[in-house]
Short mmCIF file of C-alpha atoms in Angstrom, two decimals:
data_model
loop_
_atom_site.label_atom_id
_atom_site.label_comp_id
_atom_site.label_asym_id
_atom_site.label_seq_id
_atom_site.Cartn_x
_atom_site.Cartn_y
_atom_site.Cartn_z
CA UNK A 1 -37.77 24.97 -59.14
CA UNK A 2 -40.49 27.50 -59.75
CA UNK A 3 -41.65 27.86 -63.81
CA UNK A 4 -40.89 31.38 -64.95
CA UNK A 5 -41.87 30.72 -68.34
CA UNK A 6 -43.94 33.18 -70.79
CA UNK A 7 -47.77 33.35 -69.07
CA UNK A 8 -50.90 35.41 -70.33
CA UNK A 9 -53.38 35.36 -68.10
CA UNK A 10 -56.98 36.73 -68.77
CA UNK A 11 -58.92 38.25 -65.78
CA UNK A 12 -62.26 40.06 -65.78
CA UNK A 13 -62.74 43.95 -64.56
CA UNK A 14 -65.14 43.68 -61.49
CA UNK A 15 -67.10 46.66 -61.98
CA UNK A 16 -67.47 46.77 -66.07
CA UNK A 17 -66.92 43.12 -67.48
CA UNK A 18 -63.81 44.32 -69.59
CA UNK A 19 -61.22 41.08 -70.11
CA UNK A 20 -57.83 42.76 -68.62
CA UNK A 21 -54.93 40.59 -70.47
CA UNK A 22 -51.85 40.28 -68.36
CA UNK A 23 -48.51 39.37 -69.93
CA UNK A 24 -46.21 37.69 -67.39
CA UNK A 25 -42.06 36.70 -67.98
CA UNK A 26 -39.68 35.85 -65.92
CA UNK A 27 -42.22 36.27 -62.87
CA UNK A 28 -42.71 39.63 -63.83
CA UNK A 29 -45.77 42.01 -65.30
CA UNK A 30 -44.50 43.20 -68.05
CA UNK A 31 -48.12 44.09 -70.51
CA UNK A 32 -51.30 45.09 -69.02
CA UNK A 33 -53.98 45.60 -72.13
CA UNK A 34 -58.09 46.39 -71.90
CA UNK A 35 -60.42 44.52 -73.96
CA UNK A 36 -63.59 46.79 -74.66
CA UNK A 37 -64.55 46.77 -78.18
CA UNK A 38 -66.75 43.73 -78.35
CA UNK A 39 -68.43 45.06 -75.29
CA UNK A 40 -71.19 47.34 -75.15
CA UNK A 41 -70.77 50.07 -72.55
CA UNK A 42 -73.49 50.10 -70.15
CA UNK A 43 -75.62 53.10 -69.61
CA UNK A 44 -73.84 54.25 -66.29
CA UNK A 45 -70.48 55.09 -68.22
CA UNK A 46 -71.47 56.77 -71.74
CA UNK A 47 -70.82 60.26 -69.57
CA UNK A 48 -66.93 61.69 -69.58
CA UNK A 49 -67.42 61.63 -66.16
CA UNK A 50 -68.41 57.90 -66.06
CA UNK A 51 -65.30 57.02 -68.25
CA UNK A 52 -63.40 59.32 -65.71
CA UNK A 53 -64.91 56.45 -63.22
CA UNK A 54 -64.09 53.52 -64.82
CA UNK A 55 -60.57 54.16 -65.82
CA UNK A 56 -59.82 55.75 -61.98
CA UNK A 57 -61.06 52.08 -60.56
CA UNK A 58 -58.91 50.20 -63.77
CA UNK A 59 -56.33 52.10 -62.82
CA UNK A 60 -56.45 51.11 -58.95
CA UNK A 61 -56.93 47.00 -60.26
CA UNK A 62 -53.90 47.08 -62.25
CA UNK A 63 -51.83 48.93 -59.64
CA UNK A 64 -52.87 45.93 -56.74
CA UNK A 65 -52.30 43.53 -59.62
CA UNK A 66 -48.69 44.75 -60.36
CA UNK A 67 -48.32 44.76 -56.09
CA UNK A 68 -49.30 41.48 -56.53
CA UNK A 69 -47.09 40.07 -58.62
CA UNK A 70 -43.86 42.11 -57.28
CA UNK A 71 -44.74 40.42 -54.13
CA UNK A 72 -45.22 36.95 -55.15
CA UNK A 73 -41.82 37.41 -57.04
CA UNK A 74 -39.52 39.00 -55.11
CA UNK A 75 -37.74 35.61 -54.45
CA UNK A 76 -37.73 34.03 -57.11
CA UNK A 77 -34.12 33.90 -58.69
CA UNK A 78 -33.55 36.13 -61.97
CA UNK A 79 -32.54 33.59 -64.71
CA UNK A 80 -29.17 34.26 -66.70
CA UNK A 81 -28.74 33.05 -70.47
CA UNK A 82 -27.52 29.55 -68.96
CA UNK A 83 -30.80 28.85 -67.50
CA UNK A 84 -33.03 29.65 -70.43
CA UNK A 85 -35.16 26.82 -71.78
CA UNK A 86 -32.46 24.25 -73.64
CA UNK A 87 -30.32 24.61 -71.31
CA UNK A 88 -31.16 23.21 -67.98
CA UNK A 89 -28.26 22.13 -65.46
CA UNK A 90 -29.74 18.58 -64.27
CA UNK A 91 -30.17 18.58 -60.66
CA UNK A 92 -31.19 15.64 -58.21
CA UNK A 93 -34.85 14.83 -56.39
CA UNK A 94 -33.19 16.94 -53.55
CA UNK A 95 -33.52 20.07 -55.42
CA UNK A 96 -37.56 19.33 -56.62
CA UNK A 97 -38.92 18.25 -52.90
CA UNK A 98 -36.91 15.66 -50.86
CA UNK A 99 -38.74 13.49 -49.05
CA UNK A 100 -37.75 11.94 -45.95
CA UNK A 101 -37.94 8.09 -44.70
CA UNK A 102 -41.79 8.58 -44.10
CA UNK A 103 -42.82 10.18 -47.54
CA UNK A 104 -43.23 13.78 -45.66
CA UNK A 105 -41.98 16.76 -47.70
CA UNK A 106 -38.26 17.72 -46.12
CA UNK A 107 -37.41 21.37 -44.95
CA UNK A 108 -36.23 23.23 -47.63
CA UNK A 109 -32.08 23.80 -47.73
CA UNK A 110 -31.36 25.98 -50.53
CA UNK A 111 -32.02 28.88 -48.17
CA UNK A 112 -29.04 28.15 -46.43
CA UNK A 113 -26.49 27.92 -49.09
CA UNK A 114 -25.15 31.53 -49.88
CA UNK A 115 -24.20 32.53 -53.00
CA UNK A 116 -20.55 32.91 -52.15
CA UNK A 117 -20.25 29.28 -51.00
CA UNK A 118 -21.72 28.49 -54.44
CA UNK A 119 -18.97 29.46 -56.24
CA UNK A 120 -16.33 28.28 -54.88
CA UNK A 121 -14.35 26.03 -56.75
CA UNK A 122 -13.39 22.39 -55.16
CA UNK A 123 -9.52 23.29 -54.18
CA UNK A 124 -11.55 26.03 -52.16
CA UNK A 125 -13.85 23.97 -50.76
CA UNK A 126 -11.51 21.62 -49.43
CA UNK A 127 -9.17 24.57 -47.90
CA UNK A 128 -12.96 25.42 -45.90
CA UNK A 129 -13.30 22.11 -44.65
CA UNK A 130 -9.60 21.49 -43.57
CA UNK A 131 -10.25 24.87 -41.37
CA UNK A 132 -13.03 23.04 -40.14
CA UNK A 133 -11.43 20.49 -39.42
CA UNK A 134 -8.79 22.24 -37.56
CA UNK A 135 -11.02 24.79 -35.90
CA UNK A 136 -12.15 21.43 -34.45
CA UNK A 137 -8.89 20.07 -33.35
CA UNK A 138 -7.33 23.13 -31.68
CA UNK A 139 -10.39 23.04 -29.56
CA UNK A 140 -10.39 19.23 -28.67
CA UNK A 141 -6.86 18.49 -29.24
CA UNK A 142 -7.58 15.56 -31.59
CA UNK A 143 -9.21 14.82 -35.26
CA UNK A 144 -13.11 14.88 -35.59
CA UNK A 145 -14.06 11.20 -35.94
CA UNK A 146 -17.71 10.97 -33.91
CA UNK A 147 -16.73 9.65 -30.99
CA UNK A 148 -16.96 12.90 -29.04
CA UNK A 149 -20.65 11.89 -30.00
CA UNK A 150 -20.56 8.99 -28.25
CA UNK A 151 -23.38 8.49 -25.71
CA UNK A 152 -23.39 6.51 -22.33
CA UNK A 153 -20.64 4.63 -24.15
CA UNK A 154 -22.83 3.64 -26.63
CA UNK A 155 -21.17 3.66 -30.74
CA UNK A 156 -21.09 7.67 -32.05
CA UNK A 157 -24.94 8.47 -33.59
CA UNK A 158 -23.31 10.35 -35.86
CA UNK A 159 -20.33 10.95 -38.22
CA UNK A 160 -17.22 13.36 -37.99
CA UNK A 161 -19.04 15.36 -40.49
CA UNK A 162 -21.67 15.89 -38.20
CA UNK A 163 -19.33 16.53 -35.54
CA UNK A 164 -17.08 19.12 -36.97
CA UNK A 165 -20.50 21.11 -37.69
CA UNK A 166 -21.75 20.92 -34.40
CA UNK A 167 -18.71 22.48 -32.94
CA UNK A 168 -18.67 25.07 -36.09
CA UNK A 169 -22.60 26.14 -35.00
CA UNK A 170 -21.83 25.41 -31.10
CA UNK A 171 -24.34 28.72 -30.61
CA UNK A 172 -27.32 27.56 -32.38
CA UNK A 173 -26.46 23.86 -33.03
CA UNK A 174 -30.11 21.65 -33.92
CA UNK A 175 -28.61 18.52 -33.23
CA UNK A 176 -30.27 16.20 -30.80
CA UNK A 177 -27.22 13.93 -29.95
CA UNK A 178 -29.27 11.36 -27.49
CA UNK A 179 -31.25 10.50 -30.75
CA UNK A 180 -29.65 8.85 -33.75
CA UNK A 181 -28.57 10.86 -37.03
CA UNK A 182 -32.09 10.02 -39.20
CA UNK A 183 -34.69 10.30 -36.14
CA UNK A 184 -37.06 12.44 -37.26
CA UNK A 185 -36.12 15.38 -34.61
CA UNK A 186 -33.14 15.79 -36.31
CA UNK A 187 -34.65 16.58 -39.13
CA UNK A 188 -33.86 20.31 -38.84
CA UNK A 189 -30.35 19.56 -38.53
CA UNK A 190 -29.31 16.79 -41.30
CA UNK A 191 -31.50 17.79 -44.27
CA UNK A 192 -29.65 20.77 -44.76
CA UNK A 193 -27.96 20.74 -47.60
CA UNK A 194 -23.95 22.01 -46.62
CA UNK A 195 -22.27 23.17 -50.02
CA UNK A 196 -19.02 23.52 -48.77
CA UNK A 197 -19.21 19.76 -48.49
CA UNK A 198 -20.45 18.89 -51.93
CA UNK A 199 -18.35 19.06 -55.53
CA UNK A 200 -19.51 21.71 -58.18
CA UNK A 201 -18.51 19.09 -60.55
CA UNK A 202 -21.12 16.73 -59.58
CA UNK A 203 -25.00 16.33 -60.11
CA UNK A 204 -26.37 14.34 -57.33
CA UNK A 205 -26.93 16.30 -54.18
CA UNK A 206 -28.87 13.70 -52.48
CA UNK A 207 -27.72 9.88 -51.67
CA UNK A 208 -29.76 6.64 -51.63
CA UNK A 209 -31.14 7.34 -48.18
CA UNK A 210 -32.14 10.82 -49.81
CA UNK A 211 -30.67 13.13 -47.51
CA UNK A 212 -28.38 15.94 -48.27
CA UNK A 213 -25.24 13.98 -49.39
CA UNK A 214 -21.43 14.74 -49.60
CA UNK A 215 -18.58 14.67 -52.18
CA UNK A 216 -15.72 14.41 -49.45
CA UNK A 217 -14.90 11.95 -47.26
CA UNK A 218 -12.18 11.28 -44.61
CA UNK A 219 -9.42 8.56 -45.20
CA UNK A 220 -9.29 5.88 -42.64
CA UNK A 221 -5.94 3.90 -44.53
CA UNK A 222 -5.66 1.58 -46.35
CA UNK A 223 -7.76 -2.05 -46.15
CA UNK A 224 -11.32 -2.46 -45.62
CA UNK A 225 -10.12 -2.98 -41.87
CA UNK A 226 -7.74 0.06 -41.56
CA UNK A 227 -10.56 2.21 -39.57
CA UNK A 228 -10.03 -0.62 -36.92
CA UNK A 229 -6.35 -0.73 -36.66
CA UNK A 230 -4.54 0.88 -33.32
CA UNK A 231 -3.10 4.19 -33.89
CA UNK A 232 0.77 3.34 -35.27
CA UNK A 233 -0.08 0.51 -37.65
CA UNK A 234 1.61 1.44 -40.79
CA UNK A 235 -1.86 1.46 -42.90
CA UNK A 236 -4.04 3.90 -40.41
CA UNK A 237 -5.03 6.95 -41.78
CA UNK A 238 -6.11 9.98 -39.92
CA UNK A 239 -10.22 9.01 -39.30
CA UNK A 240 -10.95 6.04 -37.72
CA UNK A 241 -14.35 6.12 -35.05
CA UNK A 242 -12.30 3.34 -33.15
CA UNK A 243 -9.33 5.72 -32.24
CA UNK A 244 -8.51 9.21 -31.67
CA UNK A 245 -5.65 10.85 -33.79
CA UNK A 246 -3.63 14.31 -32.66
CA UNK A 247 -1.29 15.62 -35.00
CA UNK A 248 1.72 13.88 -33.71
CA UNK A 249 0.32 10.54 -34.20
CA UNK A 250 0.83 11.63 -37.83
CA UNK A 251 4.49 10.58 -38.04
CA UNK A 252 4.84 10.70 -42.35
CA UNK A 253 4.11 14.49 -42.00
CA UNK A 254 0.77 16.13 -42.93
CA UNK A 255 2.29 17.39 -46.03
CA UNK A 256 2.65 13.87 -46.90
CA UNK A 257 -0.79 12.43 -45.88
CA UNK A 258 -3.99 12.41 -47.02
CA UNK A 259 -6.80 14.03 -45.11
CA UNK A 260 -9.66 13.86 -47.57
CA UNK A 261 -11.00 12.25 -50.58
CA UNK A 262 -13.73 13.27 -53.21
CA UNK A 263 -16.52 10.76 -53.64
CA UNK A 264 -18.36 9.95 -56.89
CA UNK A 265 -20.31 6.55 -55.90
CA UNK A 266 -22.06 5.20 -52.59
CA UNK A 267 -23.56 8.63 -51.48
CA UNK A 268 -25.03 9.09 -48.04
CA UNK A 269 -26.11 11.87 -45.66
CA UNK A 270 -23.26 13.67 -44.42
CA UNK A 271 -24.33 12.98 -40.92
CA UNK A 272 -23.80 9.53 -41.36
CA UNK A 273 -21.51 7.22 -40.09
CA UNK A 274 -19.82 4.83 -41.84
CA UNK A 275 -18.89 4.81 -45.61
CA UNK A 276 -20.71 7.96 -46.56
CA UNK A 277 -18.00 10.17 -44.92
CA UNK A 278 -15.57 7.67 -44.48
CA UNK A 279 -13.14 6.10 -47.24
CA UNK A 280 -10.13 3.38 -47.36
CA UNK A 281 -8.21 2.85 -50.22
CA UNK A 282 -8.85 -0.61 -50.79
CA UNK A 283 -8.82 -1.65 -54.28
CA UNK A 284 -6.84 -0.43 -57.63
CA UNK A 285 -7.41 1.61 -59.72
CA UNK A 286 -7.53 4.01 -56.95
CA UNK A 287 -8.99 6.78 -58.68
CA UNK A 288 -12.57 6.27 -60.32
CA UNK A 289 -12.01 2.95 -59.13
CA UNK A 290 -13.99 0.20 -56.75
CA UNK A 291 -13.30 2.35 -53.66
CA UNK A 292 -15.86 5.07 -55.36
CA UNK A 293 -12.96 7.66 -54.85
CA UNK A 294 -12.92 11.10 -57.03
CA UNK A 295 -13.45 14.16 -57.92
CA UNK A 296 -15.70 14.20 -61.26
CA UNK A 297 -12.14 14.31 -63.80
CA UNK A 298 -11.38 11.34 -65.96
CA UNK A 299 -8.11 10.42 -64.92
CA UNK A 300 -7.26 12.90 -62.05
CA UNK A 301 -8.47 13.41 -58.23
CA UNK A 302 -8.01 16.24 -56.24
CA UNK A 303 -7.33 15.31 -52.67
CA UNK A 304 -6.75 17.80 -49.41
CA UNK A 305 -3.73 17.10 -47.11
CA UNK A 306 -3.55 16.93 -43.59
CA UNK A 307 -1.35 20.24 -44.09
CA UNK A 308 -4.04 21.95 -45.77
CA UNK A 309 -2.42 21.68 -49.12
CA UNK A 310 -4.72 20.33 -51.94
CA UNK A 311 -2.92 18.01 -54.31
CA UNK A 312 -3.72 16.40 -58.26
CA UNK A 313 -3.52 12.52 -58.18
CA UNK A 314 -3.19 10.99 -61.52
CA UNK A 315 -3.83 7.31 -62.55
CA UNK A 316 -0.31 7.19 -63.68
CA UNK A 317 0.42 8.06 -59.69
CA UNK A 318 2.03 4.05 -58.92
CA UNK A 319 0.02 2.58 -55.97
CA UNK A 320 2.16 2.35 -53.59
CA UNK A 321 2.62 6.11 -53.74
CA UNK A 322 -1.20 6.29 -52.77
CA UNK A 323 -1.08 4.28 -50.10
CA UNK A 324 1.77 5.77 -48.50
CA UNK A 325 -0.09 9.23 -48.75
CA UNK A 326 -3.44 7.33 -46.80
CA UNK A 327 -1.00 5.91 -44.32
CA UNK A 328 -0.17 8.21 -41.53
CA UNK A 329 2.75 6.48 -39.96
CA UNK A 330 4.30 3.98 -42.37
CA UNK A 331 8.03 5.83 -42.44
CA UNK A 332 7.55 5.59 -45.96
CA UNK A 333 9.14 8.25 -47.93
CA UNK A 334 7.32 9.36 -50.99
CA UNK A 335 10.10 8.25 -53.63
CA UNK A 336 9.86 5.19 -54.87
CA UNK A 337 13.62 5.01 -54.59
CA UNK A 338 13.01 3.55 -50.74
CA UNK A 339 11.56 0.46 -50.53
CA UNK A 340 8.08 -0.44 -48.92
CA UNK A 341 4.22 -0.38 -49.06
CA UNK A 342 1.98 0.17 -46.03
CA UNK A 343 -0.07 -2.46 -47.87
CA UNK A 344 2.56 -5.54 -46.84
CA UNK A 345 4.03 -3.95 -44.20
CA UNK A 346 2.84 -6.22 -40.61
CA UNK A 347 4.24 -4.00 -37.84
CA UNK A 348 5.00 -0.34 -37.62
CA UNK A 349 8.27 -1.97 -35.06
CA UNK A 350 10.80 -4.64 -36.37
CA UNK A 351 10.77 -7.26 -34.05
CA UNK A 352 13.83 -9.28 -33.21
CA UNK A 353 14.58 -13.26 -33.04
CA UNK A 354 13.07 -14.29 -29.72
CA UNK A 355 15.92 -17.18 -28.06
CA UNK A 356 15.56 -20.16 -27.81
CA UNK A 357 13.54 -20.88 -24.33
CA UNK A 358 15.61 -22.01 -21.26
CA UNK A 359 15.53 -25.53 -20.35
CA UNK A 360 16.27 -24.95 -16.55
CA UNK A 361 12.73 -24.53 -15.24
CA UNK A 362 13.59 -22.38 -12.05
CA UNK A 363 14.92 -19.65 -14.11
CA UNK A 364 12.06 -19.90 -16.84
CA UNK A 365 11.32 -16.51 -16.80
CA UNK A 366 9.73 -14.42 -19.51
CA UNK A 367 11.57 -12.84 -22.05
CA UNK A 368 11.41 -9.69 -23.60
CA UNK A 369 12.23 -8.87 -27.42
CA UNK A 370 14.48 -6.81 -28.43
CA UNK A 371 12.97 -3.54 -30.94
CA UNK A 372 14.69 -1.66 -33.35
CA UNK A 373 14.78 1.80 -33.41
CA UNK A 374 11.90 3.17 -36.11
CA UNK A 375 12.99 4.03 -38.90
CA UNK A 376 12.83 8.24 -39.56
CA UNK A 377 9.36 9.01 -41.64
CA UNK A 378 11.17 11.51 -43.07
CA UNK A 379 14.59 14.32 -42.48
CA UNK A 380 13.46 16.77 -39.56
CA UNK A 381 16.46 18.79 -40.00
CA UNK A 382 16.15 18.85 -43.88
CA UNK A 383 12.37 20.35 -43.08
CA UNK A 384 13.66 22.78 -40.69
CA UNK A 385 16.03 24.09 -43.09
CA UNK A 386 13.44 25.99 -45.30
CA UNK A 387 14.23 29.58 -45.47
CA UNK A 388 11.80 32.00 -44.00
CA UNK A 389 12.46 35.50 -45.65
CA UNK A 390 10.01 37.44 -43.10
CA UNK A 391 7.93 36.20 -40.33
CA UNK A 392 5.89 38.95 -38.43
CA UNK A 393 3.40 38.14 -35.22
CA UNK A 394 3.23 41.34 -33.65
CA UNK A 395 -0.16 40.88 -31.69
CA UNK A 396 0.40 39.00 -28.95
CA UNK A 397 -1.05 34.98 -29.07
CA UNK A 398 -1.05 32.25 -26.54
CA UNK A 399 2.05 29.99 -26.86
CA UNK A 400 0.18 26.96 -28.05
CA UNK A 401 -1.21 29.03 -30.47
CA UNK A 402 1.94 29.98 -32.00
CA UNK A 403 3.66 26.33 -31.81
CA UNK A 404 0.52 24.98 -33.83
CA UNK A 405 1.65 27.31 -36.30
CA UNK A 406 4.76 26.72 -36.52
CA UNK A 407 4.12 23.01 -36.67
CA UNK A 408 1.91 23.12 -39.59
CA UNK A 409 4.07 25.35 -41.54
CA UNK A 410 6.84 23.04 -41.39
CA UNK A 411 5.26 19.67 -41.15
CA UNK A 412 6.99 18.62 -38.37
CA UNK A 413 5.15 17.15 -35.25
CA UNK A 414 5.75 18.45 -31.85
CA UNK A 415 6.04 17.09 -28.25
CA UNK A 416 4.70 19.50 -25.80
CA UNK A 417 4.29 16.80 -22.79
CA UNK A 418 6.58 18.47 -20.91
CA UNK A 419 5.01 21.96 -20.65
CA UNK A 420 2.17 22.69 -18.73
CA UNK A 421 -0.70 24.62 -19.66
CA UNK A 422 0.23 27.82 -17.41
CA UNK A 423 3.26 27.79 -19.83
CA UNK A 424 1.12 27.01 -22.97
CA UNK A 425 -1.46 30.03 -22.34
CA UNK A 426 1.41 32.69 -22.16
CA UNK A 427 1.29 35.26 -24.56
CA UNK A 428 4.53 36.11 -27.19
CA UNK A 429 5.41 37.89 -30.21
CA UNK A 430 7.50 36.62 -32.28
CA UNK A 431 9.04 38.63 -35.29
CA UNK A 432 12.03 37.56 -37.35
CA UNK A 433 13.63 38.75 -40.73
CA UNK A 434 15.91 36.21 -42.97
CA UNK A 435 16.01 32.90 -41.61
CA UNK A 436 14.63 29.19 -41.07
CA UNK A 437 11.77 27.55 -39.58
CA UNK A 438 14.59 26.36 -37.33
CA UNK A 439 15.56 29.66 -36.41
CA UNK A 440 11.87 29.90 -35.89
CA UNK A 441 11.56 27.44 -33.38
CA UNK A 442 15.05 28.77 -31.32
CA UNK A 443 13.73 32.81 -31.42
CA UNK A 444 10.73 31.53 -29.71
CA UNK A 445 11.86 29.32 -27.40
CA UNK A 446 14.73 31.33 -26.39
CA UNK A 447 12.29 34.48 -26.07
CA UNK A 448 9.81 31.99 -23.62
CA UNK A 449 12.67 30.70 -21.61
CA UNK A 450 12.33 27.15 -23.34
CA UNK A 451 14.36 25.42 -25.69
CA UNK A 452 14.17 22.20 -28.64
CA UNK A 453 15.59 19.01 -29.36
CA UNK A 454 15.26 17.09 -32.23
CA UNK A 455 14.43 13.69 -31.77
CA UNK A 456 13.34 11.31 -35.05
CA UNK A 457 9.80 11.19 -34.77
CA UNK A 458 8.99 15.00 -33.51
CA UNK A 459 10.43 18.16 -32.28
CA UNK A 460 10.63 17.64 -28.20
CA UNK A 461 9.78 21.56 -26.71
CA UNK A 462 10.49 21.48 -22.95
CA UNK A 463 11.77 24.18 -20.15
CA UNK A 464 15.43 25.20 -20.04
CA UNK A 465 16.92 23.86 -17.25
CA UNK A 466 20.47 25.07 -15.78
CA UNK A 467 23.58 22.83 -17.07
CA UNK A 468 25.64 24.77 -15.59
CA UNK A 469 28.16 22.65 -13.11
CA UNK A 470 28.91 23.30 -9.43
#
């Protein structure tokens, strides 16, 4: 940060010797004074025309001297009481000059944080992100987790941060994907510092590879090995680089799962892979805990759902609570009067007593076991019954466009396998006064031709077909 301090500077006139004393605050001229009396005045100005002279060319110095100093200021950032001497916000090396892995100065990143982005607070920062985040998956039809990144089936280069942003800046995107995340020609891309991925609350912009860092990272479940557990284990969460989640994968509802954590310990570059952007709830206390989980309060965390909802954590949150929340398709309720944690839990699918294994070898055939039905995550009906008092979508929208609306408002995952994209792409209205999200779902599909069923896991959408009997 540039010193704006109090400066006098002395400079002498080039044409009589005078000292010219220039007062300088804030970056700016504010006293220009002449020094003459303990100089005698030479010979070629003791006329009134020479003084006429000497003050005409004084007058042109200080004019290119007060050019010079508008110029040479006309960046630099007018300082509010807060930032007078005393009081001095403390920043990290990132702000000062960060240096990258070779000791070379890094591109400067503070041009490319507005001042609107700033000051937002965190709850807004994570409602930016999480439309990021589903920008990303309307486009690609699953969760950002890197492997989109992924290179002649090599491992992802990069993380889902890295990702998302890349498909945010698809028009002028730096990022060279063939190369890995800290090769110096991505330089250009990864030191910039992305505020709507770092916590107003906290200090340190930059982590221990000193790069650009962030405060949020995605949940991958809970365990040190949920990122590597298949899509319906009960203790997945949402990111994982070793799967790829759509939204109906998340069975508990993404008004009942986490998307995103803060992060207060373990920083990293936000292009990273690994534990800079990713998180698994792993260790209690959850919250400014082992895990390096938080958001900068003493006994509170602010966490973004996979609904877009941002929601207060408190240590006296039990547990098992948590960890349903970071589990994505546990069937775990979030009232401790059901029984069950994610954390014990072995199979998303009870399995059945296998029998005992046929003596008579020419019938000694394999046998299958028998599955019970999965449990509900949660009542599909009882979410369909919120009232709507006045839904209005009277420019026309593509039918997938609409569903993934309706979806998210109510929380409820859909299965549109049976529609094709023809069907998808078709433009509707839909506009109803005094009803349900159910009543939702039936305006619109009766309007399209389609209709619903409500099956325990998701809302089926398919074509209507004729019942009618010969």
């Amino acid at each position: 940060m540039k010193d704006l301090g109090p400066r006098d500077r002395t400079i002498p006139c080039p044409n009589c010797a005078a000292k010219i004393h220039l007062h300088i605050e804030g970056g700016q001229l504010l006293n220009v004074s002449l020094e003459t009396e303990a100089l005698p005045l030479p010979t070629s100005v003791q006329s009134p025309a020479s003084f006429r002279l000497l003050f005409g060319i004084l007058g042109t110095l200080v004019a290119a001297v007060l050019i010079y100093f508008a110029t040479s200021t006309k960046s630099a950032p007018v300082l509010s009481e807060s930032d007078q001497p005393g009081e001095v916000t403390e920043r990290s090396e990132l702000d000062e000059n960060p240096l990258d892995t070779n000791g070379q100065a890094s591109p400067a990143t503070d041009e490319d944080v507005s001042p609107a982005e700033e000051e937002l607070s965190i709850t807004q920062r994570l409602i930016v992100i999480h439309g990021l985040v589903q920008e990303y998956r309307q486009q690609n039809g699953v969760y950002p987790n890197g492997k989109m990144l992924e290179v002649d089936g090599e491992p992802a280069r990069f993380s889902w941060v890295a990702e998302v942003m890349r498909t945010a800046e698809r028009e002028g995107s730096l990022m060279a994907q063939r190369r890995a995340w800290d090769d110096p020609v991505n330089d250009a891309f990864v030191r910039r510092r992305l505020e709507k991925f770092q916590n107003p609350e906290i200090n340190q912009l930059a982590g221990e590879d000193r790069y650009p860092t962030t405060h949020f990272a995605g949940v991958t479940g809970v365990g040190a090995d949920s990122e590597k557990l298949p899509l319906r284990h009960p203790r997945a969460g949402i990111f994982s680089p070793y799967r790829e989640t759509t939204i109906a994968d998340v069975l508990d509802g993404t008004a009942n799962t986490i998307m995103l954590v803060g992060v207060q310990a373990d920083y990293g570059s936000w292009a990273r892979p690994g534990s800079a952007t990713l998180r698994a709830f792993t260790a209690e206390p959850y919250i400014n805990g082992p895990d390096g989980m938080g958001t900068g309060q003493p006994d509170s965390m602010q966490v973004l759902m996979a609904d877009g909802s941002v929601r207060t954590l408190s240590q006296k949150t039990s547990p098992v609570i948590a960890r349903r929340m970071a589990a994505m398709a546990d069937g775990l309720t979030l009232s401790l009067e059901m029984e069950g944690d994610p954390l014990t839990m072995k199979s998303a699918v009870a399995v059945a007593p296998v029998p005992p294994e046929k003596k008579d070898p020419e019938v000694d055939l394999p046998i299958e076991p028998m599955l019970a039905e999965d449990p509900p995550p949660f009542d599909i009906e009882e979410s369909l019954s919120q009232k709507i008092r006045s839904y209005r979508l009277e420019q026309p929208k593509p039918l997938r466009v609409i569903l993934n609306e309706l979806q998210e408002i109510s929380g409820v995952p859909m299965d549109l396998s049976a529609l094709d994209e023809a069907i998808l792409d078709r433009e509707s209205t839909l506009v109803a006064e005094e009803t349900t999200l159910k009543g939702l779902f039936e305006e619109l599909a009766s309007s399209q031709g389609l209709e619903i069923e409500l099956k325990p896991f998701a809302i089926v959408v398919r074509e209507k077909t004729d019942s009618r009997e010969e």
